[in-house]
GROMACS .gro file of C-alpha atoms in nm:
model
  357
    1UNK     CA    1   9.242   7.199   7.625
    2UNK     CA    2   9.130   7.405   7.362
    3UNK     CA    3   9.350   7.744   7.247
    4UNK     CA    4   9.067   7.950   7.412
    5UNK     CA    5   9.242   8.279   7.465
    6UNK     CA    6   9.571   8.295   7.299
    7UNK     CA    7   9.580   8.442   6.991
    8UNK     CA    8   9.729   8.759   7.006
    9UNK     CA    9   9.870   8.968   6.699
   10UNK     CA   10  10.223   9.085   6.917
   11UNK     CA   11  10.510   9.240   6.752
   12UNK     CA   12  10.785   9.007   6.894
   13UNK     CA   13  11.132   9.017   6.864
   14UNK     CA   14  11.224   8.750   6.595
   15UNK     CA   15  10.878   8.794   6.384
   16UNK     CA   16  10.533   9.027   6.348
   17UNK     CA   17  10.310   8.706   6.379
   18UNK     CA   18   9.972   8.606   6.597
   19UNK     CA   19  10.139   8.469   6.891
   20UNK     CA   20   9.967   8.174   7.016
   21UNK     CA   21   9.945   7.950   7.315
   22UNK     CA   22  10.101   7.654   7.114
   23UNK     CA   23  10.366   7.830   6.967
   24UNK     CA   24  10.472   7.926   7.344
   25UNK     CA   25  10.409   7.542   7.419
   26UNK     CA   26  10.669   7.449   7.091
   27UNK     CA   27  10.891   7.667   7.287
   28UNK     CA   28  10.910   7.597   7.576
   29UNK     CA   29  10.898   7.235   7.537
   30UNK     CA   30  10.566   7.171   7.743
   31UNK     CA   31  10.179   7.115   7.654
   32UNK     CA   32   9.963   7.383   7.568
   33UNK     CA   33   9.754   7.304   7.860
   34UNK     CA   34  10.051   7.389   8.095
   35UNK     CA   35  10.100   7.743   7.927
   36UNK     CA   36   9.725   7.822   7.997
   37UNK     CA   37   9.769   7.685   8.344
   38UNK     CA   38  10.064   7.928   8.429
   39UNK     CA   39   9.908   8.221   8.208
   40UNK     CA   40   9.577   8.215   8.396
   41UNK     CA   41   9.682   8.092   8.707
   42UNK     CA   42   9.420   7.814   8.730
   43UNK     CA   43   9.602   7.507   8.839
   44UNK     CA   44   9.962   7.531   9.008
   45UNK     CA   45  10.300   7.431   8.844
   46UNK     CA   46  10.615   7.392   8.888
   47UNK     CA   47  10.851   7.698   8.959
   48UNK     CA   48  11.114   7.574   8.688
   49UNK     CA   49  10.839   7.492   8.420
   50UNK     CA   50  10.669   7.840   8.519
   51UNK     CA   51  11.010   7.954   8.429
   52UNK     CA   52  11.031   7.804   8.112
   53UNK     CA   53  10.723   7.947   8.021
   54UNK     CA   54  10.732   8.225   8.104
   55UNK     CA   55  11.120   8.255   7.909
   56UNK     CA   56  10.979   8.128   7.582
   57UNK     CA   57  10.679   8.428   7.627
   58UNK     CA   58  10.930   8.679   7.659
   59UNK     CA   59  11.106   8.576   7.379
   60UNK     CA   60  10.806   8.524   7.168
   61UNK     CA   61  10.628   8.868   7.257
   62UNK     CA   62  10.299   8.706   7.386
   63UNK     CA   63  10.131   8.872   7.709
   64UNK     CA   64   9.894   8.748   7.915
   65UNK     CA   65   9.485   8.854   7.858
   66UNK     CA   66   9.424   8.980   8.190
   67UNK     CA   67   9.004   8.927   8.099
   68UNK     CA   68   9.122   8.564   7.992
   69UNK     CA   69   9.272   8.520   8.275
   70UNK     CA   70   9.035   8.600   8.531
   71UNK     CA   71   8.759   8.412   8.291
   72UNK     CA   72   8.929   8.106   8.319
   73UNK     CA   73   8.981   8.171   8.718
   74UNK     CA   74   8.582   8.264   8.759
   75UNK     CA   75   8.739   8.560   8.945
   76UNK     CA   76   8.859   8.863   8.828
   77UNK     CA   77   9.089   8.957   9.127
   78UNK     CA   78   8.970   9.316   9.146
   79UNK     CA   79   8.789   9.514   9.440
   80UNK     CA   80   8.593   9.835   9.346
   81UNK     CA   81   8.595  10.113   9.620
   82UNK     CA   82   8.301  10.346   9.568
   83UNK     CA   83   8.396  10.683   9.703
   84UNK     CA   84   8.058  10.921   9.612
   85UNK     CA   85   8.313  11.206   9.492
   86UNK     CA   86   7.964  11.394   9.339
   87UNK     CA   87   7.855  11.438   9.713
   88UNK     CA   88   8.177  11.431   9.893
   89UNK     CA   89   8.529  11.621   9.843
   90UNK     CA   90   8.884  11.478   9.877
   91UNK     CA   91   9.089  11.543  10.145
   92UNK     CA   92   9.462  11.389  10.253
   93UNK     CA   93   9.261  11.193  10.526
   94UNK     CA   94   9.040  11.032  10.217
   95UNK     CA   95   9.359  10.957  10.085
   96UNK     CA   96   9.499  10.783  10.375
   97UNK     CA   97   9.240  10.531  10.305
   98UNK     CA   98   9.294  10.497   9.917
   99UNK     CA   99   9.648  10.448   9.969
  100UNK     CA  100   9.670  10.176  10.261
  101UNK     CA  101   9.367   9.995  10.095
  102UNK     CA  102   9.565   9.965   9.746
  103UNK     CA  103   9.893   9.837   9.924
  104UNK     CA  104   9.658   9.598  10.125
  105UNK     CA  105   9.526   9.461   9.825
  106UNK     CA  106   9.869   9.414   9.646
  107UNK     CA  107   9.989   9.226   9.916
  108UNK     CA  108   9.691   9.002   9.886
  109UNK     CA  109   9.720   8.914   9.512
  110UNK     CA  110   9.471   9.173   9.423
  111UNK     CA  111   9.392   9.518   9.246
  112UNK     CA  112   9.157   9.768   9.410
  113UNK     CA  113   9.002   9.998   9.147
  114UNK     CA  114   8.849  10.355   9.326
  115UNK     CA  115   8.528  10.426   9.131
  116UNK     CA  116   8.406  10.791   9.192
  117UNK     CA  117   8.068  10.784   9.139
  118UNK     CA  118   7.745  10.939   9.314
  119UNK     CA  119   7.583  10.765   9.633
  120UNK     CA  120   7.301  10.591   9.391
  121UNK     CA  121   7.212  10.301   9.386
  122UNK     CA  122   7.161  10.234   9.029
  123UNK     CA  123   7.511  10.358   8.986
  124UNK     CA  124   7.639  10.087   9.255
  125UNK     CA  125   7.486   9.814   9.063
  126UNK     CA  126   7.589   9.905   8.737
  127UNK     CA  127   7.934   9.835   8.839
  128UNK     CA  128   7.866   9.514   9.100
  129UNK     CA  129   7.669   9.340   8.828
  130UNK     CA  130   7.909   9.432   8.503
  131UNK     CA  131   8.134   9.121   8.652
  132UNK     CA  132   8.425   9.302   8.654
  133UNK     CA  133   8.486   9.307   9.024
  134UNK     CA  134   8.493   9.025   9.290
  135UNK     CA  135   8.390   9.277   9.577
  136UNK     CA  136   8.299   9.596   9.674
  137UNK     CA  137   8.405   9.828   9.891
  138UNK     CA  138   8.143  10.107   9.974
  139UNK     CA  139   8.279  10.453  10.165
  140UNK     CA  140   8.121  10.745  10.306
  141UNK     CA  141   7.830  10.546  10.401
  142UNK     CA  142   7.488  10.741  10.502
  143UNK     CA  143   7.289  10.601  10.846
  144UNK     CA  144   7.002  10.467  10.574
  145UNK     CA  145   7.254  10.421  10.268
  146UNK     CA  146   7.050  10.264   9.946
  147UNK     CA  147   7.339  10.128   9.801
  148UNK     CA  148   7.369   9.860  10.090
  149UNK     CA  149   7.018   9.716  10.026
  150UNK     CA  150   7.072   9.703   9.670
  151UNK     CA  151   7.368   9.531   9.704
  152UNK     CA  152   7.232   9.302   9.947
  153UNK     CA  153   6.984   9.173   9.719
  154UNK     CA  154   7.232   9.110   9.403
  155UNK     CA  155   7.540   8.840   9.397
  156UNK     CA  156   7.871   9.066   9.494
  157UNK     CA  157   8.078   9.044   9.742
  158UNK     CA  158   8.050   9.358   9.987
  159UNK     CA  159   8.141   9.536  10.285
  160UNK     CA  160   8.157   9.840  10.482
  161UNK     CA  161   8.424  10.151  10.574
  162UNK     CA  162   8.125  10.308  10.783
  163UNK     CA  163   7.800  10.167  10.917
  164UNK     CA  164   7.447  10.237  10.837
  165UNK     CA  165   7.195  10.291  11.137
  166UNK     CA  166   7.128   9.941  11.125
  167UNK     CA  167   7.466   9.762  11.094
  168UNK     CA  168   7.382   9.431  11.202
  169UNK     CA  169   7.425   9.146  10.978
  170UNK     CA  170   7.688   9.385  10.774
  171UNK     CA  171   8.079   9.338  10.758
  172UNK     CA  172   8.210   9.677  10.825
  173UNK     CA  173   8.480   9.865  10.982
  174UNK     CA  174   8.431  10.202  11.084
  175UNK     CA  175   8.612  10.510  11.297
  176UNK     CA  176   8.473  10.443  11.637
  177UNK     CA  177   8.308  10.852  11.709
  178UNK     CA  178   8.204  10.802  12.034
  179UNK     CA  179   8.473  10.743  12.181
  180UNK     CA  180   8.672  11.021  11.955
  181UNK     CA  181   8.416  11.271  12.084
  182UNK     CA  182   8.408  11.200  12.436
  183UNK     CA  183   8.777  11.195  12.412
  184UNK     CA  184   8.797  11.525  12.259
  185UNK     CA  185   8.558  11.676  12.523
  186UNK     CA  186   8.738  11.559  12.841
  187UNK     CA  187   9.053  11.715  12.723
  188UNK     CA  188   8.903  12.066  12.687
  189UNK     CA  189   8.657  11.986  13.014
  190UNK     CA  190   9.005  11.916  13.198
  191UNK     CA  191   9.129  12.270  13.065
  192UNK     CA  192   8.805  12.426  13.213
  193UNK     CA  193   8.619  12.460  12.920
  194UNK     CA  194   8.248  12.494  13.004
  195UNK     CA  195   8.042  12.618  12.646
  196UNK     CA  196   8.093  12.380  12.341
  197UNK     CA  197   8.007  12.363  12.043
  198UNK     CA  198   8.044  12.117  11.694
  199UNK     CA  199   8.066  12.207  11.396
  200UNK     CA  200   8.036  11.928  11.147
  201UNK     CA  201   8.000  11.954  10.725
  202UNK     CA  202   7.847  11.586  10.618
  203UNK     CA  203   7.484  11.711  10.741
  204UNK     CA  204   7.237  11.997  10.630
  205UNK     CA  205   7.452  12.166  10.424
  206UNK     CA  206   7.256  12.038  10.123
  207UNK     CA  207   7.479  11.735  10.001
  208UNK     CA  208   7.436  11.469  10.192
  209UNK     CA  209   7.175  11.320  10.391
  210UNK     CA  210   7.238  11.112  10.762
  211UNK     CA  211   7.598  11.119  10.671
  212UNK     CA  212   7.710  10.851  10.951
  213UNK     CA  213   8.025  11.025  11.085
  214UNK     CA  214   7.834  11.377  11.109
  215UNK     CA  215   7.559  11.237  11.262
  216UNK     CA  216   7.739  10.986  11.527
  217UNK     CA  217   7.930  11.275  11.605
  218UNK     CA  218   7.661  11.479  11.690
  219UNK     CA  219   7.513  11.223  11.888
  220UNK     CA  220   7.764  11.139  12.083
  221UNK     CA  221   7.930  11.533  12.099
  222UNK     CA  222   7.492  11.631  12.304
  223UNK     CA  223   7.511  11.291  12.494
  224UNK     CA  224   7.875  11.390  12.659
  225UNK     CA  225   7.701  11.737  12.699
  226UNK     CA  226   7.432  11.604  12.902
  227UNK     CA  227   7.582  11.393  13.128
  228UNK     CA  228   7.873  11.649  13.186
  229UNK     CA  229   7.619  11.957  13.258
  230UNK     CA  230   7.795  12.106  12.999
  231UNK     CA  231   7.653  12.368  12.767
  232UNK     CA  232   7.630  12.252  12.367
  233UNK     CA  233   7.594  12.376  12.061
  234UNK     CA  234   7.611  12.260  11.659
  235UNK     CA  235   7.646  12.377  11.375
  236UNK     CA  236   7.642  12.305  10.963
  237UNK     CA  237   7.899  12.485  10.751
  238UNK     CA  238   7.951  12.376  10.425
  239UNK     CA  239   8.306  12.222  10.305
  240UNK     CA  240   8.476  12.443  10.184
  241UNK     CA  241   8.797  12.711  10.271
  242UNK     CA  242   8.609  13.017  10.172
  243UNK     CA  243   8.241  12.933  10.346
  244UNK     CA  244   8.460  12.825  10.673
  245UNK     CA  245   8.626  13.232  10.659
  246UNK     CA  246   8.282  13.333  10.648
  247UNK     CA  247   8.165  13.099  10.921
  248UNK     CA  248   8.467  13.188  11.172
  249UNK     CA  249   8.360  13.580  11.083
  250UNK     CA  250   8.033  13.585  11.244
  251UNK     CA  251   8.097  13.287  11.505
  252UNK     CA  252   8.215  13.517  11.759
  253UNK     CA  253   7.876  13.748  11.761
  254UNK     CA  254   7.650  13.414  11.718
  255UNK     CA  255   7.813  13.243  12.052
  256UNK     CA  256   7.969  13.503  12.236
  257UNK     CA  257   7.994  13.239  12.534
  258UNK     CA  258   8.148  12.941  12.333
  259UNK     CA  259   8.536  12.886  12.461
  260UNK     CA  260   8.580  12.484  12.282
  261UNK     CA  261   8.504  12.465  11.920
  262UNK     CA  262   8.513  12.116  11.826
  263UNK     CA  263   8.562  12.062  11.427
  264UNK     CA  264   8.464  11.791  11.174
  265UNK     CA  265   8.480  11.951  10.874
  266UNK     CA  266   8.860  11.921  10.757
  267UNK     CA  267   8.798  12.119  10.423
  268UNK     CA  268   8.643  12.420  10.612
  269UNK     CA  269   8.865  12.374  10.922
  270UNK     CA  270   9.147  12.619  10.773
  271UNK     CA  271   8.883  12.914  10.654
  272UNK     CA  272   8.721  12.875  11.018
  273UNK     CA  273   9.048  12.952  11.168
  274UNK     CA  274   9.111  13.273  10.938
  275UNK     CA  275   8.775  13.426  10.973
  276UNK     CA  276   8.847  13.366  11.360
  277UNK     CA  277   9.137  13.561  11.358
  278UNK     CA  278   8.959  13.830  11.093
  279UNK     CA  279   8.722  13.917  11.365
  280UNK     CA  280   8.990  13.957  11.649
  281UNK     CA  281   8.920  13.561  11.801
  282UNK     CA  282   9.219  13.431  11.929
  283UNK     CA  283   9.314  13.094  11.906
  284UNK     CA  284   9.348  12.968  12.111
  285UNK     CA  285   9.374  13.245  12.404
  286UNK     CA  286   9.014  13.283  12.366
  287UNK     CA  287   8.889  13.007  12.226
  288UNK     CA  288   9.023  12.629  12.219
  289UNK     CA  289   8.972  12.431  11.873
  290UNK     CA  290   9.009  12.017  11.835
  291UNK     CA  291   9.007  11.899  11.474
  292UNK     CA  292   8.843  11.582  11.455
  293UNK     CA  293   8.893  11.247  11.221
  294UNK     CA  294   9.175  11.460  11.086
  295UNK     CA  295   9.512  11.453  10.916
  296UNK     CA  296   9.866  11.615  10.998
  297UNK     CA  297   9.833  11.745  10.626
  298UNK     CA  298   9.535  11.953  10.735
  299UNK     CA  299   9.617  12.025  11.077
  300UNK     CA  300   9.880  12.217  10.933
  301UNK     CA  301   9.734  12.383  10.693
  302UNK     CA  302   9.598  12.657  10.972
  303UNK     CA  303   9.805  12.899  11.163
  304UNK     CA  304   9.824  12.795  11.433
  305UNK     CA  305   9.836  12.412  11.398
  306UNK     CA  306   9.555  12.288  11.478
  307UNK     CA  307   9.534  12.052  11.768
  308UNK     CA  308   9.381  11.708  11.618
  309UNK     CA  309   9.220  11.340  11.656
  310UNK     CA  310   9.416  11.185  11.375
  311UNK     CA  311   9.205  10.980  11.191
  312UNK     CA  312   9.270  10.623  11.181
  313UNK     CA  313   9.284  10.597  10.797
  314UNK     CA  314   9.545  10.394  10.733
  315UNK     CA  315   9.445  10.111  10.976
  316UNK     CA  316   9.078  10.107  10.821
  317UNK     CA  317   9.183  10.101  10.486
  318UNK     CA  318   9.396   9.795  10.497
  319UNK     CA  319   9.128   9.612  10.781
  320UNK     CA  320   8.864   9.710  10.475
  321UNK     CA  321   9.042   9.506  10.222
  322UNK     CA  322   9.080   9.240  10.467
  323UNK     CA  323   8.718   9.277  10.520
  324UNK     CA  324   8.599   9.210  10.205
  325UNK     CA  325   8.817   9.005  10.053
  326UNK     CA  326   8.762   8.749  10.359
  327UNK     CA  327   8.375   8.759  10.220
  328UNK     CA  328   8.478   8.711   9.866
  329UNK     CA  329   8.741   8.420   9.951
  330UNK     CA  330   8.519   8.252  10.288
  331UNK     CA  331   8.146   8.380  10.275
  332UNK     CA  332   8.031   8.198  10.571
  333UNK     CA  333   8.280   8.353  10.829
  334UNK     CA  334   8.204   8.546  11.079
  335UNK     CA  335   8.076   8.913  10.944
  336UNK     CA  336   8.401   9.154  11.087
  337UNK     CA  337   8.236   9.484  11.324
  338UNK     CA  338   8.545   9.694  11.408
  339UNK     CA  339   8.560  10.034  11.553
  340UNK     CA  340   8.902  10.210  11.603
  341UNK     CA  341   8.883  10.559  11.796
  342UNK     CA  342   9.087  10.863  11.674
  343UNK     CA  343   9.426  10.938  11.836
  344UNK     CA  344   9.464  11.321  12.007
  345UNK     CA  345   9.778  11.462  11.871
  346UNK     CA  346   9.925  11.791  11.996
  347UNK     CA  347   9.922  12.139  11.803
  348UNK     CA  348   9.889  12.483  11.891
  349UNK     CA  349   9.489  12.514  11.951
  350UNK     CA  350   9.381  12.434  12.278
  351UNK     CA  351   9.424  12.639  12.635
  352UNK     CA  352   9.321  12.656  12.987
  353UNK     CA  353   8.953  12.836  12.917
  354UNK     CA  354   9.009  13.217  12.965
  355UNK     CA  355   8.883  13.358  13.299
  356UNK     CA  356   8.548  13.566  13.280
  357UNK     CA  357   8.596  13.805  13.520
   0.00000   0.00000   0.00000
């Protein structure tokens, strides 16, 4: 085999030299072909000769080329997650996600990269088709998302935390809302709660179009309204601390009836809660709030604590990189559809309905 990648000018600890393949091979008593073997992991050996070689590398100074590497594997052993941080803010719940999908991928043997670019297309493929990644990973996905034909029609690897309207013949996992919002509106019917309303962020507030948990939500939050005989409501606030004071200042005057706020819109869910309280709303003696697809983090962050559906973050960031590195490793298994519901977990924001006598 030929001394493709090796050369490397390495200060090492017996000489300032370039440090090749064969002079590891001279050193470690073994043919050149075996160092490339163990340096780009492209043909199993032996754990004593891997030892060897990998002795006579520290002792020479040579590292491994990580693009050699993956050139000689045909595989580069990296996932890119596309979070569309342009359109879409951070929060701890976002981070629950990063977090468990990085660990997942260690434990796999690979390196997940987050790439926080715009929801564009053009942006999507300049990273899928730069070879650099084996798969991608594509968050915050929109009901009619143009990154997921445009990655259907090129060569990489991809799959889903979120669905598109359309998710058939997709591998995604996804927060099941349905069932979150039905959930969240039984507890607060079962308290006597008659006049709802939802206020979600992803939607009509000018950055993002068909967002799929907004609009799922919504769905599902006028469906469960319907069939209940209960009376609904939504609205848009934008995410942020300072336009959710604002909202909670004038909600009071704008639904004078409404006793169950339901919230997803974990940046503005703090703000809401101090306007509330700015114009003499208390919560949740007169009105009952649910955080939804939220965090302890930002439960906590409002006084009181809010009550919330903790998102499942953690679970869907590690069953993503299973997702998708299943398609890059065994394309012609079966496309994964999962849906996990939120979990209710107690705070200090929800009440019998108060009495209108």
């Amino acid at each position: 085999m030929m001394d493709s990648s090796a050369s490397r000018r390495i200060a090492s600890p017996e000489r300032s030299v370039m440090v090749t393949m064969r002079d590891v091979a001279a050193r470690a008593n073994v043919s050149v072909a075996t160092v490339s073997f163990v340096v780009n992991g492209s043909k199993p050996i032996s754990s004593a000769t891997t030892a060897r070689v990998e002795q006579a590398m520290r002792e020479l100074g040579y590292r491994r080329n990580p693009v050699g590497a993956a050139l000689a594997r045909g595989r580069t052993k990296i996932i890119g997650m596309l979070y569309p941080a342009l359109q879409r803010p951070l929060s701890g719940t976002v981070g629950g996600f990063f977090t468990s999908a990085t660990a997942r991928a260690r434990e796999r043997g690979y390196q997940l990269v987050l790439w926080p670019i715009s929801n564009d297309s053009d942006e999507t493929m300049a990273l899928a088709d730069t070879g650099l990644v084996d798969g991608v990973l594509l968050m915050e996905v929109q009901l009619n998302d143009s990154r997921v034909p445009a990655l259907i029609a090129g060569r990489t690897p991809f799959a889903l935390i979120g669905r598109t309207a359309e998710p058939e013949g997709l591998a995604y996992v996804d927060v099941d809302f349905a069932a979150t919002v039905s959930s969240a509106v039984a507890t607060l019917t079962d308290l006597g709660h008659r006049e709802f309303c939802l206020v979600t962020g992803g939607t009509r507030a000018g950055r993002f179009e068909a967002h799929g948990p907004a609009e799922r939500s919504r769905s599902s939050f006028l469906t469960n309204m319907e069939s209940a005989g209960l009376r609904g409501s939504v609205r848009y606030c934008s995410e942020d601390s300072s336009e959710g004071r604002a909202f909670g200042r004038t909600f009071r005057d704008e639904h004078p009836e409404t006793t169950a706020l339901l919230l997803l819109n974990e940046h503005a869910a703090p703000g809401i809660v101090i306007g509330l309280r700015d114009a003499g709303v208390r919560v949740p003696g007169d009105l009952s709030i649910i955080s939804l697809g939220s965090s302890s983090h930002m439960a906590g962050m409002a006084d009181p604590a809010l009550t919330f559906m903790r998102s499942p973050a953690d679970e869907l960031g590690r069953l993503g990189v299973d997702t998708i590195i299943d398609r890059i490793e065994n394309p012609e298994a079966e496309l994964a559809a999962v849906l996990l519901p939120c979990e209710m977990v107690p705070g200090q924001s929800i009440a019998e309905a108060p009495s209108r006598g």
